[in-house]
């Protein structure tokens, strides 16, 4: 839609924000990116645009805010429907895509521990990361190139932000996601060949550096 004002309030390492960035890139939508420094304080704009949860990402379209990553991605898909559909047109397939996309959020529970607990606690809990990935690999991905089949879509967008965090999980916990979930690893590499993904995801090693610095400052290392 020409002459639309599109602004994204985001935090660069956020896997939830990456979902929105990839969706915008898939649709070739031009937008203004505004970084929120969640390590210090939340901006007045963020507090005004998302007064309920006060979280990123927030898409501001012609002055109107849309919050929560899945809601934002669906909004993008509906408003800019002329290019790169993200959700299936079939109602049943669409319901399945929403189910598996929602399931990917289980991975966040593991990732959250990296910010908050001693190393030994989340090393012991790495099963909480591997089990959901194995289920996604076996029940949702299978032998398909993407979760939706031949086309990159909603579930791929839901999970791909976590791919940027795999290096941090593997390095700190001393294990290999590729060894445990080879199809998920191959899927991630396949997605990274897409310009919409490679240019939207945060650098894995920069995420690791930030996490280690945060942990050291908070006496977790």
CSV table of C-alpha atoms in Angstrom, one decimal:
chain,number,residue,atom,x,y,z
A,1,UNK,CA,0.0,0.0,0.0
A,2,UNK,CA,1.7,3.2,-1.2
A,3,UNK,CA,2.3,6.1,1.1
A,4,UNK,CA,1.6,4.1,4.2
A,5,UNK,CA,3.6,5.0,7.3
A,6,UNK,CA,5.0,1.8,8.9
A,7,UNK,CA,7.1,1.9,12.0
A,8,UNK,CA,8.5,-1.1,14.0
A,9,UNK,CA,9.4,-0.8,17.6
A,10,UNK,CA,11.8,-3.7,18.3
A,11,UNK,CA,14.8,-5.0,20.2
A,12,UNK,CA,17.5,-6.4,17.9
A,13,UNK,CA,18.1,-9.9,19.6
A,14,UNK,CA,14.4,-10.6,20.1
A,15,UNK,CA,13.2,-13.7,18.3
A,16,UNK,CA,9.7,-12.3,18.5
A,17,UNK,CA,10.8,-9.1,16.7
A,18,UNK,CA,12.6,-11.2,14.1
A,19,UNK,CA,9.3,-12.8,13.2
A,20,UNK,CA,7.9,-9.4,12.2
A,21,UNK,CA,11.1,-8.3,10.5
A,22,UNK,CA,11.1,-11.4,8.3
A,23,UNK,CA,7.4,-11.0,7.5
A,24,UNK,CA,7.9,-7.4,6.4
A,25,UNK,CA,10.9,-8.5,4.3
A,26,UNK,CA,8.9,-11.3,2.7
A,27,UNK,CA,6.3,-8.7,1.7
A,28,UNK,CA,8.9,-6.1,0.6
A,29,UNK,CA,7.4,-3.5,2.9
A,30,UNK,CA,9.4,-0.4,3.6
A,31,UNK,CA,9.3,0.6,7.2
A,32,UNK,CA,11.1,2.7,9.8
A,33,UNK,CA,12.9,0.7,12.5
A,34,UNK,CA,13.1,2.1,16.0
A,35,UNK,CA,15.3,0.2,18.4
A,36,UNK,CA,14.1,-0.2,22.0
A,37,UNK,CA,16.9,-0.5,24.6
A,38,UNK,CA,15.2,-3.0,26.9
A,39,UNK,CA,18.4,-3.2,29.0
A,40,UNK,CA,17.8,0.3,30.3
A,41,UNK,CA,14.3,1.7,30.0
A,42,UNK,CA,11.3,1.5,27.7
A,43,UNK,CA,10.6,4.5,25.6
A,44,UNK,CA,7.5,6.7,26.0
A,45,UNK,CA,6.4,5.6,22.5
A,46,UNK,CA,6.5,1.9,23.5
A,47,UNK,CA,4.5,2.6,26.7
A,48,UNK,CA,2.0,4.6,24.8
A,49,UNK,CA,1.6,2.1,21.9
A,50,UNK,CA,1.5,-1.0,24.0
A,51,UNK,CA,0.2,0.1,27.4
A,52,UNK,CA,-1.1,-3.4,28.3
A,53,UNK,CA,2.0,-5.5,28.0
A,54,UNK,CA,4.6,-2.8,27.4
A,55,UNK,CA,6.6,-5.2,25.2
A,56,UNK,CA,8.1,-5.3,21.7
A,57,UNK,CA,7.5,-5.9,18.9
A,58,UNK,CA,4.9,-3.2,18.0
A,59,UNK,CA,4.0,-2.4,14.5
A,60,UNK,CA,2.6,1.1,14.0
A,61,UNK,CA,0.7,1.4,10.8
A,62,UNK,CA,-0.5,4.8,9.9
A,63,UNK,CA,-0.5,5.7,13.6
A,64,UNK,CA,-2.3,2.6,14.8
A,65,UNK,CA,-0.4,0.1,16.9
A,66,UNK,CA,-0.6,-3.7,16.4
A,67,UNK,CA,1.0,-5.8,19.2
A,68,UNK,CA,2.1,-9.3,19.9
A,69,UNK,CA,4.3,-11.0,17.2
A,70,UNK,CA,1.8,-13.5,15.8
A,71,UNK,CA,-0.9,-10.9,15.7
A,72,UNK,CA,1.4,-8.6,13.9
A,73,UNK,CA,2.5,-11.2,11.3
A,74,UNK,CA,-1.1,-12.1,10.6
A,75,UNK,CA,-2.0,-8.4,10.2
A,76,UNK,CA,0.9,-8.0,7.8
A,77,UNK,CA,-0.3,-10.9,5.8
A,78,UNK,CA,-3.9,-9.7,5.6
A,79,UNK,CA,-3.1,-6.0,4.8
A,80,UNK,CA,-0.4,-6.7,2.2
A,81,UNK,CA,-2.1,-9.8,0.7
A,82,UNK,CA,-0.9,-9.2,-2.9
A,83,UNK,CA,2.5,-10.7,-2.3
A,84,UNK,CA,4.1,-13.7,-0.6
A,85,UNK,CA,1.1,-15.2,1.3
A,86,UNK,CA,2.3,-16.4,4.7
A,87,UNK,CA,-0.8,-18.3,5.9
A,88,UNK,CA,-2.5,-21.1,3.9
A,89,UNK,CA,-5.8,-20.2,2.2
A,90,UNK,CA,-7.4,-23.5,3.3
A,91,UNK,CA,-9.1,-23.1,6.7
A,92,UNK,CA,-7.8,-26.5,8.1
A,93,UNK,CA,-4.3,-25.9,6.9
A,94,UNK,CA,-4.4,-22.4,8.4
A,95,UNK,CA,-5.5,-23.8,11.7
A,96,UNK,CA,-2.6,-26.2,11.7
A,97,UNK,CA,-0.2,-23.5,10.9
A,98,UNK,CA,-1.4,-21.4,13.8
A,99,UNK,CA,-1.2,-24.4,16.2
A,100,UNK,CA,2.4,-25.2,15.3
A,101,UNK,CA,3.4,-21.6,15.3
A,102,UNK,CA,2.0,-21.2,18.8
A,103,UNK,CA,3.9,-24.4,19.9
A,104,UNK,CA,7.2,-22.8,19.0
A,105,UNK,CA,6.9,-20.5,21.9
A,106,UNK,CA,7.7,-23.4,24.2
A,107,UNK,CA,11.3,-22.9,23.2
A,108,UNK,CA,11.3,-19.5,24.9
A,109,UNK,CA,11.0,-21.1,28.3
A,110,UNK,CA,14.4,-22.7,27.9
A,111,UNK,CA,16.0,-19.6,26.4
A,112,UNK,CA,14.7,-17.5,29.3
A,113,UNK,CA,16.9,-19.5,31.7
A,114,UNK,CA,20.0,-18.2,30.0
A,115,UNK,CA,19.2,-14.8,31.3
A,116,UNK,CA,18.2,-15.8,34.8
A,117,UNK,CA,19.8,-18.9,36.3
A,118,UNK,CA,23.2,-20.5,37.0
A,119,UNK,CA,24.8,-22.4,34.1
A,120,UNK,CA,24.3,-25.9,35.6
A,121,UNK,CA,20.6,-25.3,36.0
A,122,UNK,CA,19.8,-24.8,32.3
A,123,UNK,CA,22.5,-27.3,31.2
A,124,UNK,CA,20.5,-29.9,33.0
A,125,UNK,CA,17.3,-28.6,31.5
A,126,UNK,CA,18.4,-28.7,27.8
A,127,UNK,CA,15.9,-31.5,27.3
A,128,UNK,CA,13.3,-28.7,27.5
A,129,UNK,CA,14.8,-27.4,24.3
A,130,UNK,CA,15.5,-30.6,22.4
A,131,UNK,CA,12.1,-32.3,23.1
A,132,UNK,CA,10.0,-29.6,21.5
A,133,UNK,CA,12.4,-29.3,18.5
A,134,UNK,CA,12.3,-33.1,18.0
A,135,UNK,CA,8.5,-33.0,18.0
A,136,UNK,CA,8.5,-30.1,15.5
A,137,UNK,CA,10.9,-32.0,13.4
A,138,UNK,CA,8.9,-35.3,13.4
A,139,UNK,CA,5.3,-34.1,13.5
A,140,UNK,CA,5.3,-30.8,11.7
A,141,UNK,CA,8.4,-30.6,9.4
A,142,UNK,CA,9.0,-34.2,8.3
A,143,UNK,CA,10.8,-34.4,5.0
A,144,UNK,CA,9.4,-31.1,3.6
A,145,UNK,CA,11.7,-28.2,2.8
A,146,UNK,CA,9.5,-25.9,4.9
A,147,UNK,CA,6.9,-26.4,7.5
A,148,UNK,CA,4.2,-25.4,5.0
A,149,UNK,CA,5.6,-27.7,2.3
A,150,UNK,CA,7.3,-26.2,-0.7
A,151,UNK,CA,6.6,-22.6,0.4
A,152,UNK,CA,8.2,-20.6,3.3
A,153,UNK,CA,5.4,-19.5,5.6
A,154,UNK,CA,3.8,-18.8,9.0
A,155,UNK,CA,5.4,-21.6,11.0
A,156,UNK,CA,8.8,-21.0,9.5
A,157,UNK,CA,8.5,-17.3,10.5
A,158,UNK,CA,7.5,-18.4,14.0
A,159,UNK,CA,10.5,-20.6,14.5
A,160,UNK,CA,13.3,-18.9,12.5
A,161,UNK,CA,14.0,-16.2,15.1
A,162,UNK,CA,15.1,-19.0,17.6
A,163,UNK,CA,17.6,-20.2,15.0
A,164,UNK,CA,19.6,-17.1,15.7
A,165,UNK,CA,19.9,-18.3,19.3
A,166,UNK,CA,20.9,-21.8,18.6
A,167,UNK,CA,24.6,-20.9,18.7
A,168,UNK,CA,24.2,-19.4,22.2
A,169,UNK,CA,22.3,-22.5,23.4
A,170,UNK,CA,24.8,-24.9,22.0
A,171,UNK,CA,27.9,-23.0,23.1
A,172,UNK,CA,26.8,-22.4,26.7
A,173,UNK,CA,25.2,-25.9,27.2
A,174,UNK,CA,27.9,-27.8,25.2
A,175,UNK,CA,25.7,-29.8,22.8
A,176,UNK,CA,24.8,-29.9,19.1
A,177,UNK,CA,21.3,-29.2,17.8
A,178,UNK,CA,22.3,-30.6,14.5
A,179,UNK,CA,23.3,-33.9,16.1
A,180,UNK,CA,20.0,-34.0,18.0
A,181,UNK,CA,17.7,-32.6,15.3
A,182,UNK,CA,19.4,-32.8,11.9
A,183,UNK,CA,16.2,-31.9,9.9
A,184,UNK,CA,15.7,-28.7,12.0
A,185,UNK,CA,19.3,-27.8,11.5
A,186,UNK,CA,19.0,-28.3,7.7
A,187,UNK,CA,15.8,-26.4,7.6
A,188,UNK,CA,17.5,-23.4,9.4
A,189,UNK,CA,20.3,-23.4,6.9
A,190,UNK,CA,17.8,-23.5,4.0
A,191,UNK,CA,15.9,-20.6,5.5
A,192,UNK,CA,19.1,-18.6,5.8
A,193,UNK,CA,19.5,-18.7,2.1
A,194,UNK,CA,16.5,-16.5,1.7
A,195,UNK,CA,17.4,-12.8,1.7
A,196,UNK,CA,14.3,-12.0,3.7
A,197,UNK,CA,15.7,-14.2,6.5
A,198,UNK,CA,19.4,-13.5,6.3
A,199,UNK,CA,19.0,-9.8,6.4
A,200,UNK,CA,16.4,-9.8,9.2
A,201,UNK,CA,17.9,-12.1,11.7
A,202,UNK,CA,20.3,-10.9,14.4
A,203,UNK,CA,23.9,-12.1,14.2
A,204,UNK,CA,24.2,-15.3,16.3
A,205,UNK,CA,27.6,-14.5,17.7
A,206,UNK,CA,26.6,-11.0,18.7
A,207,UNK,CA,23.7,-12.5,20.7
A,208,UNK,CA,26.1,-14.9,22.4
A,209,UNK,CA,28.4,-12.0,23.3
A,210,UNK,CA,25.6,-10.0,24.8
A,211,UNK,CA,24.3,-12.9,26.8
A,212,UNK,CA,27.7,-13.7,28.3
A,213,UNK,CA,28.3,-10.1,29.2
A,214,UNK,CA,24.8,-9.9,30.8
A,215,UNK,CA,25.5,-13.1,32.8
A,216,UNK,CA,28.8,-11.9,34.0
A,217,UNK,CA,27.3,-8.6,35.2
A,218,UNK,CA,24.7,-10.5,37.1
A,219,UNK,CA,27.0,-13.0,38.7
A,220,UNK,CA,25.7,-16.0,36.7
A,221,UNK,CA,29.0,-17.0,35.3
